[in-house]
Short mmCIF file of C-alpha atoms in Angstrom, two decimals:
data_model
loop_
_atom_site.label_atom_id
_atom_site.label_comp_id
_atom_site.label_asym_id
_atom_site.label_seq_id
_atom_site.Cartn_x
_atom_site.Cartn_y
_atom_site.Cartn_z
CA UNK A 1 -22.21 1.60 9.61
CA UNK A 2 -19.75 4.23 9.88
CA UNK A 3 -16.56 3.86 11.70
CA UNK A 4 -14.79 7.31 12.17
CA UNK A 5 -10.72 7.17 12.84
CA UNK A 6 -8.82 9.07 15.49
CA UNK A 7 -7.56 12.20 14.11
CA UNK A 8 -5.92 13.74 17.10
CA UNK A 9 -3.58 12.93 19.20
CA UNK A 10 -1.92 9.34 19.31
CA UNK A 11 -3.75 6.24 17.65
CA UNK A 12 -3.57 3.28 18.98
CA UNK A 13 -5.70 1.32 16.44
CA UNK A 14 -2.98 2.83 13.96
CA UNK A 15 -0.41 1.65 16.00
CA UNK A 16 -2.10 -2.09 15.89
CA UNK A 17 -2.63 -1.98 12.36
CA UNK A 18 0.91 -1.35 11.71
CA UNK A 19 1.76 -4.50 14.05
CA UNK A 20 -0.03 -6.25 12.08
CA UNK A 21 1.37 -5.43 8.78
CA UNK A 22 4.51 -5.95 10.25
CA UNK A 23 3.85 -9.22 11.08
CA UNK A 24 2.22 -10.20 7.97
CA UNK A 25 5.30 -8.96 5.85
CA UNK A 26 7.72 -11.25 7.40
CA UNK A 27 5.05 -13.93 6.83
CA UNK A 28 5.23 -13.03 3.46
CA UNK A 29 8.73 -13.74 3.07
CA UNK A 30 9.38 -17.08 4.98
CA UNK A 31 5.72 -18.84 4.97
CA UNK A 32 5.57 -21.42 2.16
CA UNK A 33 2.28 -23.10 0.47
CA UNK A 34 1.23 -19.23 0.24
CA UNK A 35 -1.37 -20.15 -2.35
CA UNK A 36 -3.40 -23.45 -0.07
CA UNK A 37 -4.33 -20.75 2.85
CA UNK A 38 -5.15 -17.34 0.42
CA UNK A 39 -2.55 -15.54 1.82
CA UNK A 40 -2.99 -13.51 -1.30
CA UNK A 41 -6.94 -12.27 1.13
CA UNK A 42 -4.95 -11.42 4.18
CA UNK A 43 -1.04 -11.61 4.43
CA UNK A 44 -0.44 -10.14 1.26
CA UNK A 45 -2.44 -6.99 2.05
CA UNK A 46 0.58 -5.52 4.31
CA UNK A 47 1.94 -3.41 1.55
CA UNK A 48 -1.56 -1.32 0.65
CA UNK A 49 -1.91 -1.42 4.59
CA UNK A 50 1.03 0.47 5.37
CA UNK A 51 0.32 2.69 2.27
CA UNK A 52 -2.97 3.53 3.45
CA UNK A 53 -1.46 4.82 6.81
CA UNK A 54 0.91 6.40 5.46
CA UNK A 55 -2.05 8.55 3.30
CA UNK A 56 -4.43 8.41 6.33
CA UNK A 57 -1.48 10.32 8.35
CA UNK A 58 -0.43 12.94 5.23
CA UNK A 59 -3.73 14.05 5.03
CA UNK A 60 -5.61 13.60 8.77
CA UNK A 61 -5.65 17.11 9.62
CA UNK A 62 -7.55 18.03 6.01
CA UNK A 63 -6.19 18.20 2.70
CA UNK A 64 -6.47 22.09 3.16
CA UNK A 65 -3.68 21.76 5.29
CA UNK A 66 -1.28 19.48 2.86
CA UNK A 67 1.47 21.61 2.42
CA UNK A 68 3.21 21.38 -1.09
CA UNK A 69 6.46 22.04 0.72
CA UNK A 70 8.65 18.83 1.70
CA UNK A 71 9.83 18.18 5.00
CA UNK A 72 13.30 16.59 3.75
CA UNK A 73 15.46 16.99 6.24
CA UNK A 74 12.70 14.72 8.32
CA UNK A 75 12.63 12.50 5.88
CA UNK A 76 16.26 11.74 5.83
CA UNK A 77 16.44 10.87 9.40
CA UNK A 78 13.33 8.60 9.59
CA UNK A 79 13.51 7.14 6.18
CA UNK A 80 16.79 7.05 4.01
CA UNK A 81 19.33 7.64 6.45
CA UNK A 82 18.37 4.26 8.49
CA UNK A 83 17.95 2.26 4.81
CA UNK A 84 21.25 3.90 4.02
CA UNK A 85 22.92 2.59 6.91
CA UNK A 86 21.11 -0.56 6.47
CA UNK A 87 22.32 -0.97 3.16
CA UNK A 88 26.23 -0.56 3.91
CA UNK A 89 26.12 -3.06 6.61
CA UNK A 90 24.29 -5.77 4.26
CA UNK A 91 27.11 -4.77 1.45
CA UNK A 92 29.65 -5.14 3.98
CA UNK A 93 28.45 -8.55 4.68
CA UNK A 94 27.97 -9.95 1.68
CA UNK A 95 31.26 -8.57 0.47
CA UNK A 96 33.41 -9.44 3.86
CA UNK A 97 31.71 -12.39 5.66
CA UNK A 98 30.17 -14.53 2.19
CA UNK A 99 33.13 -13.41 -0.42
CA UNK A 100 30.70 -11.95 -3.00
CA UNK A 101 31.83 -9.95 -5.56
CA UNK A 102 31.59 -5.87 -4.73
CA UNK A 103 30.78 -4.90 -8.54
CA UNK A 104 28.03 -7.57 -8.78
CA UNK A 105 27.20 -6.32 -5.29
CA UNK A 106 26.43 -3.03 -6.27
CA UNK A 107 25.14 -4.06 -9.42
CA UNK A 108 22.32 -6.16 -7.48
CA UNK A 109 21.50 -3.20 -5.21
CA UNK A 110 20.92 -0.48 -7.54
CA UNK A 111 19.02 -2.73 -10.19
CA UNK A 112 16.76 -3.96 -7.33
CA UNK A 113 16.84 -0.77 -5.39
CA UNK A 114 18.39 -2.17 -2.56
CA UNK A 115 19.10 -5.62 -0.70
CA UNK A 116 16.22 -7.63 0.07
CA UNK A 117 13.00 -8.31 -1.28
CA UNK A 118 11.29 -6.07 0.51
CA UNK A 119 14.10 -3.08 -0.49
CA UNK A 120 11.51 -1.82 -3.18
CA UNK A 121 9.12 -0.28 -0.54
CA UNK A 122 11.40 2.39 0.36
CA UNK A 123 11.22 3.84 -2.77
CA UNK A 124 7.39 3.29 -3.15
CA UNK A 125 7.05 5.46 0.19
CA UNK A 126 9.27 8.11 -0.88
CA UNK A 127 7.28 8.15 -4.49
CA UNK A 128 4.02 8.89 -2.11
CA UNK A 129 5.94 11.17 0.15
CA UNK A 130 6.45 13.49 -2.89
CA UNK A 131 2.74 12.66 -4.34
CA UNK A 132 0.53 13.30 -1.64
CA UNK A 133 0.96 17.04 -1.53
CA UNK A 134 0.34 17.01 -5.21
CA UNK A 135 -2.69 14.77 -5.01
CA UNK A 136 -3.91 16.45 -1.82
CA UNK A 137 -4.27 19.51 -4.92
CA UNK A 138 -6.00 17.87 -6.92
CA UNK A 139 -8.58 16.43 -4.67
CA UNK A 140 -9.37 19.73 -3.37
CA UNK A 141 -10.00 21.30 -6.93
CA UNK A 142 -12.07 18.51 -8.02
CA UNK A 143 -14.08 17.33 -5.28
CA UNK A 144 -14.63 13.35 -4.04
CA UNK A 145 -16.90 12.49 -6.41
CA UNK A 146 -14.59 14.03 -9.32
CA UNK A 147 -11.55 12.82 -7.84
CA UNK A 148 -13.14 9.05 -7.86
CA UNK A 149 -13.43 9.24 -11.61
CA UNK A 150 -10.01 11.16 -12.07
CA UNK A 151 -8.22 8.34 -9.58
CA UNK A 152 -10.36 5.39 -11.79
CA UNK A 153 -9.57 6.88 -15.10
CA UNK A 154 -5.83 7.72 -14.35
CA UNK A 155 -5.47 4.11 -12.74
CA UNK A 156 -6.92 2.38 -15.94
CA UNK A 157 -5.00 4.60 -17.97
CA UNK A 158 -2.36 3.52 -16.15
CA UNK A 159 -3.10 -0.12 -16.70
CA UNK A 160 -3.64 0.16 -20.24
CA UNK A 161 -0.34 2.17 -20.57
CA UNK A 162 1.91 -0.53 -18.65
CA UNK A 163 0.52 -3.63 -20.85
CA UNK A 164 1.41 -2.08 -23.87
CA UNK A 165 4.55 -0.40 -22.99
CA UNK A 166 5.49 -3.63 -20.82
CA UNK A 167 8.35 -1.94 -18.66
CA UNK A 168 11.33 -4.06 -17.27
CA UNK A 169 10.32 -5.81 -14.04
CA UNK A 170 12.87 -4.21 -12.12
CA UNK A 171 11.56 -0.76 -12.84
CA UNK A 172 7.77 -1.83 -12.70
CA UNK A 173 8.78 -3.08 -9.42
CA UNK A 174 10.19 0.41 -8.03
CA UNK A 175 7.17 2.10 -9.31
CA UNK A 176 4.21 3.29 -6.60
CA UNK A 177 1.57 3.34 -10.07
CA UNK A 178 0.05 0.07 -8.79
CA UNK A 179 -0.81 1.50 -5.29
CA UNK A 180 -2.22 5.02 -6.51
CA UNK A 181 -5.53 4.57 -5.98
CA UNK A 182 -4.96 3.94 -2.37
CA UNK A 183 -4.48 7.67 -2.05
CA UNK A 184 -8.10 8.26 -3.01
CA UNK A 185 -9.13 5.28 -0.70
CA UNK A 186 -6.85 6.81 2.05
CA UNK A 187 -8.64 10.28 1.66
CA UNK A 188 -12.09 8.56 2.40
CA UNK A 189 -11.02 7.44 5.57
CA UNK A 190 -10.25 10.59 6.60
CA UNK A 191 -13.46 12.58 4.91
CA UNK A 192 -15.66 9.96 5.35
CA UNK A 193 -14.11 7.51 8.39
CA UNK A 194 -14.59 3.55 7.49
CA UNK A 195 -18.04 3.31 6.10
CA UNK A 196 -19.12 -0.26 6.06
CA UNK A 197 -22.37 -0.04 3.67
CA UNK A 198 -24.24 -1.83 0.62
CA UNK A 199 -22.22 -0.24 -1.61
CA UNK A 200 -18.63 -0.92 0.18
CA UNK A 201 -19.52 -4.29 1.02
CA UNK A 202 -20.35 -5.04 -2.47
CA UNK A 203 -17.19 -3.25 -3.78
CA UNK A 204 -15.36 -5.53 -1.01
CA UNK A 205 -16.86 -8.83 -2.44
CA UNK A 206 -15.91 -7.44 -6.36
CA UNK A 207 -12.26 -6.80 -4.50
CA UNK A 208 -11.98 -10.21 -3.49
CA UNK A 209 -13.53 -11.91 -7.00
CA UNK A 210 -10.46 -10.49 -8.70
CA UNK A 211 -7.96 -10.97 -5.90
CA UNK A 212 -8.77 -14.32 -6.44
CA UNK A 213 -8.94 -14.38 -10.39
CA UNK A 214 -5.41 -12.40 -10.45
CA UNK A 215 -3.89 -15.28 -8.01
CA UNK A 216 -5.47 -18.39 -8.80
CA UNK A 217 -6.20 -18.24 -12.52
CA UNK A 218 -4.10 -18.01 -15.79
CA UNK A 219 -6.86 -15.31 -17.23
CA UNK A 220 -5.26 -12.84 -19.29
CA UNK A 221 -7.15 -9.40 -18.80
CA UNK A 222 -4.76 -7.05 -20.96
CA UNK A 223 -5.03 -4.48 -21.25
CA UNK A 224 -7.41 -3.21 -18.99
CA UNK A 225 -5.41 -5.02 -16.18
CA UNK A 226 -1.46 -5.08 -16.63
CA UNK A 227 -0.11 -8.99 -16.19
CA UNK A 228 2.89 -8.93 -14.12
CA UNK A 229 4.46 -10.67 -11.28
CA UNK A 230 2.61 -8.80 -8.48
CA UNK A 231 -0.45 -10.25 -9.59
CA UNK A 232 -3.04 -9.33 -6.95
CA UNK A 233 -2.58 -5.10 -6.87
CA UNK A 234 -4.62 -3.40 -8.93
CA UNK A 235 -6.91 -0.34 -8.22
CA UNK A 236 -10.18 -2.79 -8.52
CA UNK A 237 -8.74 -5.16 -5.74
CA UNK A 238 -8.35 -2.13 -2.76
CA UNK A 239 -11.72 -1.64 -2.09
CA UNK A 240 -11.20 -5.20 -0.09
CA UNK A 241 -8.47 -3.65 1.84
CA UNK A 242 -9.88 -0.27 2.76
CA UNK A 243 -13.05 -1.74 4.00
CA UNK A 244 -14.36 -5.05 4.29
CA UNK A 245 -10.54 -6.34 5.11
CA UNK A 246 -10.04 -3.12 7.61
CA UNK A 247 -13.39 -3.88 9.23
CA UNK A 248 -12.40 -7.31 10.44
CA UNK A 249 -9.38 -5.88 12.22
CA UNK A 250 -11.49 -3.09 14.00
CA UNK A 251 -13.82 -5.89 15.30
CA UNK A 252 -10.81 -8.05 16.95
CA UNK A 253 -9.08 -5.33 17.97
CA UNK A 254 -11.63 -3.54 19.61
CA UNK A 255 -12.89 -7.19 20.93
CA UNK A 256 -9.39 -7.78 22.27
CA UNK A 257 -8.54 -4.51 23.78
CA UNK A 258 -11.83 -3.90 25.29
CA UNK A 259 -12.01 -7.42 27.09
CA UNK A 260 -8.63 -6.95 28.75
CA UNK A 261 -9.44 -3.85 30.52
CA UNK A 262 -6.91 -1.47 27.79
CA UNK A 263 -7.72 2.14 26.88
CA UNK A 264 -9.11 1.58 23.37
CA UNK A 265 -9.34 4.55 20.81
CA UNK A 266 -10.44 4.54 17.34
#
């Protein structure tokens, strides 16, 4: 089954997709007993959702036309001017309305990159911002079937590297390495659209066996698979997200959209 994805003009599947993430993020942060309903299959999944947009949009048109120049003055008005601002008002709070202390303040924010604990994900969008040109490169050189070994290999390597090395959490944390090979993943939807086949389904189900293994078990899979506290993202678990886990949500929302009479694109 092949499911291609709007390239022109305004998605509104996109625009679902990103309602849903949103919702599933704040989920993330105030639903307790995360572990009794497998939140770790579906709410969890909001992160490499968003990053997958974000790839799907970078590179829509063709990686031919990725520039390797930066946008920056767009990116300070959509992206760190609004966390900036953000960021002074929750410092002012803290400092004014609950009588923290402004050095531990600051010390908090800058060790966790922010205020919140969803503050890393600016920095794991601006890390892609500044890779996807790069990668857009590479893929073009090698080709997809090169570029799936390349993203495999540099992923494991990656792995390998991090259990041995064993960075600080709060850098580890900041870091987009855990999410690369959603770039590769992102580029197939837009070469290849949502392809829902033997082999995707089957990468799907292997997706979900070590979802669950990462979350539910005590297994120790150094160093092929770096332990840390963001268990369930890996480069072997995406394949769930990118197609199985994407398919559902193109079944309910064309179900949903089509049923009440809305203009439905995909």
């Amino acid at each position: 089954m092949y499911i291609p994805i709007q390239k022109e003009g305004h998605d509104f599947f996109i625009d679902y997709l990103k309602g849903v993430s949103i919702l599933f993020v704040v989920l993330t942060h105030c639903l307790p007993k995360q572990e009794y309903i497998l939140f770790s299959l579906w709410g969890a999944q909001a992160v490499p959702l968003f990053l997958l947009i974000q790839v799907f949009h970078a590179y829509k048109k063709g990686i031919d036309k990725v520039p390797l120049s930066y946008n920056l003055p767009k990116l300070f008005q959509r992206i760190l001017k609004p966390f900036v601002v953000l960021l002074v008002v929750e410092v002012v709070l803290l400092v004014i309305v609950y009588k923290q202390e402004i050095v531990s303040v600051f010390k908090s924010a800058v060790i966790s990159g922010g205020i919140g604990p969803g503050s890393y994900y600016v920095w794991i969008y601006l890390q892609f911002f500044f890779l996807l040109p790069i990668f857009a490169f590479v893929i073009k050189r090698l080709g997809k079937l090169n570029s799936f070994f390349f993203f495999t290999f540099l992923c494991i390597l990656i792995e390998i590297a991090c259990s041995y090395i064993q960075p600080y959490w709060f850098i580890y944390r900041l870091l987009s390495i855990r999410y690369l090979y959603l770039v590769y993943l992102g580029y197939l939807w837009v070469s290849d659209g949502i392809v829902i086949n033997k082999n995707t389904v089957f990468l799907s189900v292997l997706s979900i066996v070590f979802i669950l293994i990462f979350a539910y078990t005590d297994w120790n899979l150094e160093p092929w698979f770096y332990s840390n506290a963001w268990k369930i993202f890996h480069w072997v678990t995406y394949f769930y997200t990118a197609y199985l886990f994407i398919y559902l949500f193109i079944v309910h929302y064309l179900s949903t959209f089509r049923y009440s009479g809305e203009k439905v694109l995909l």
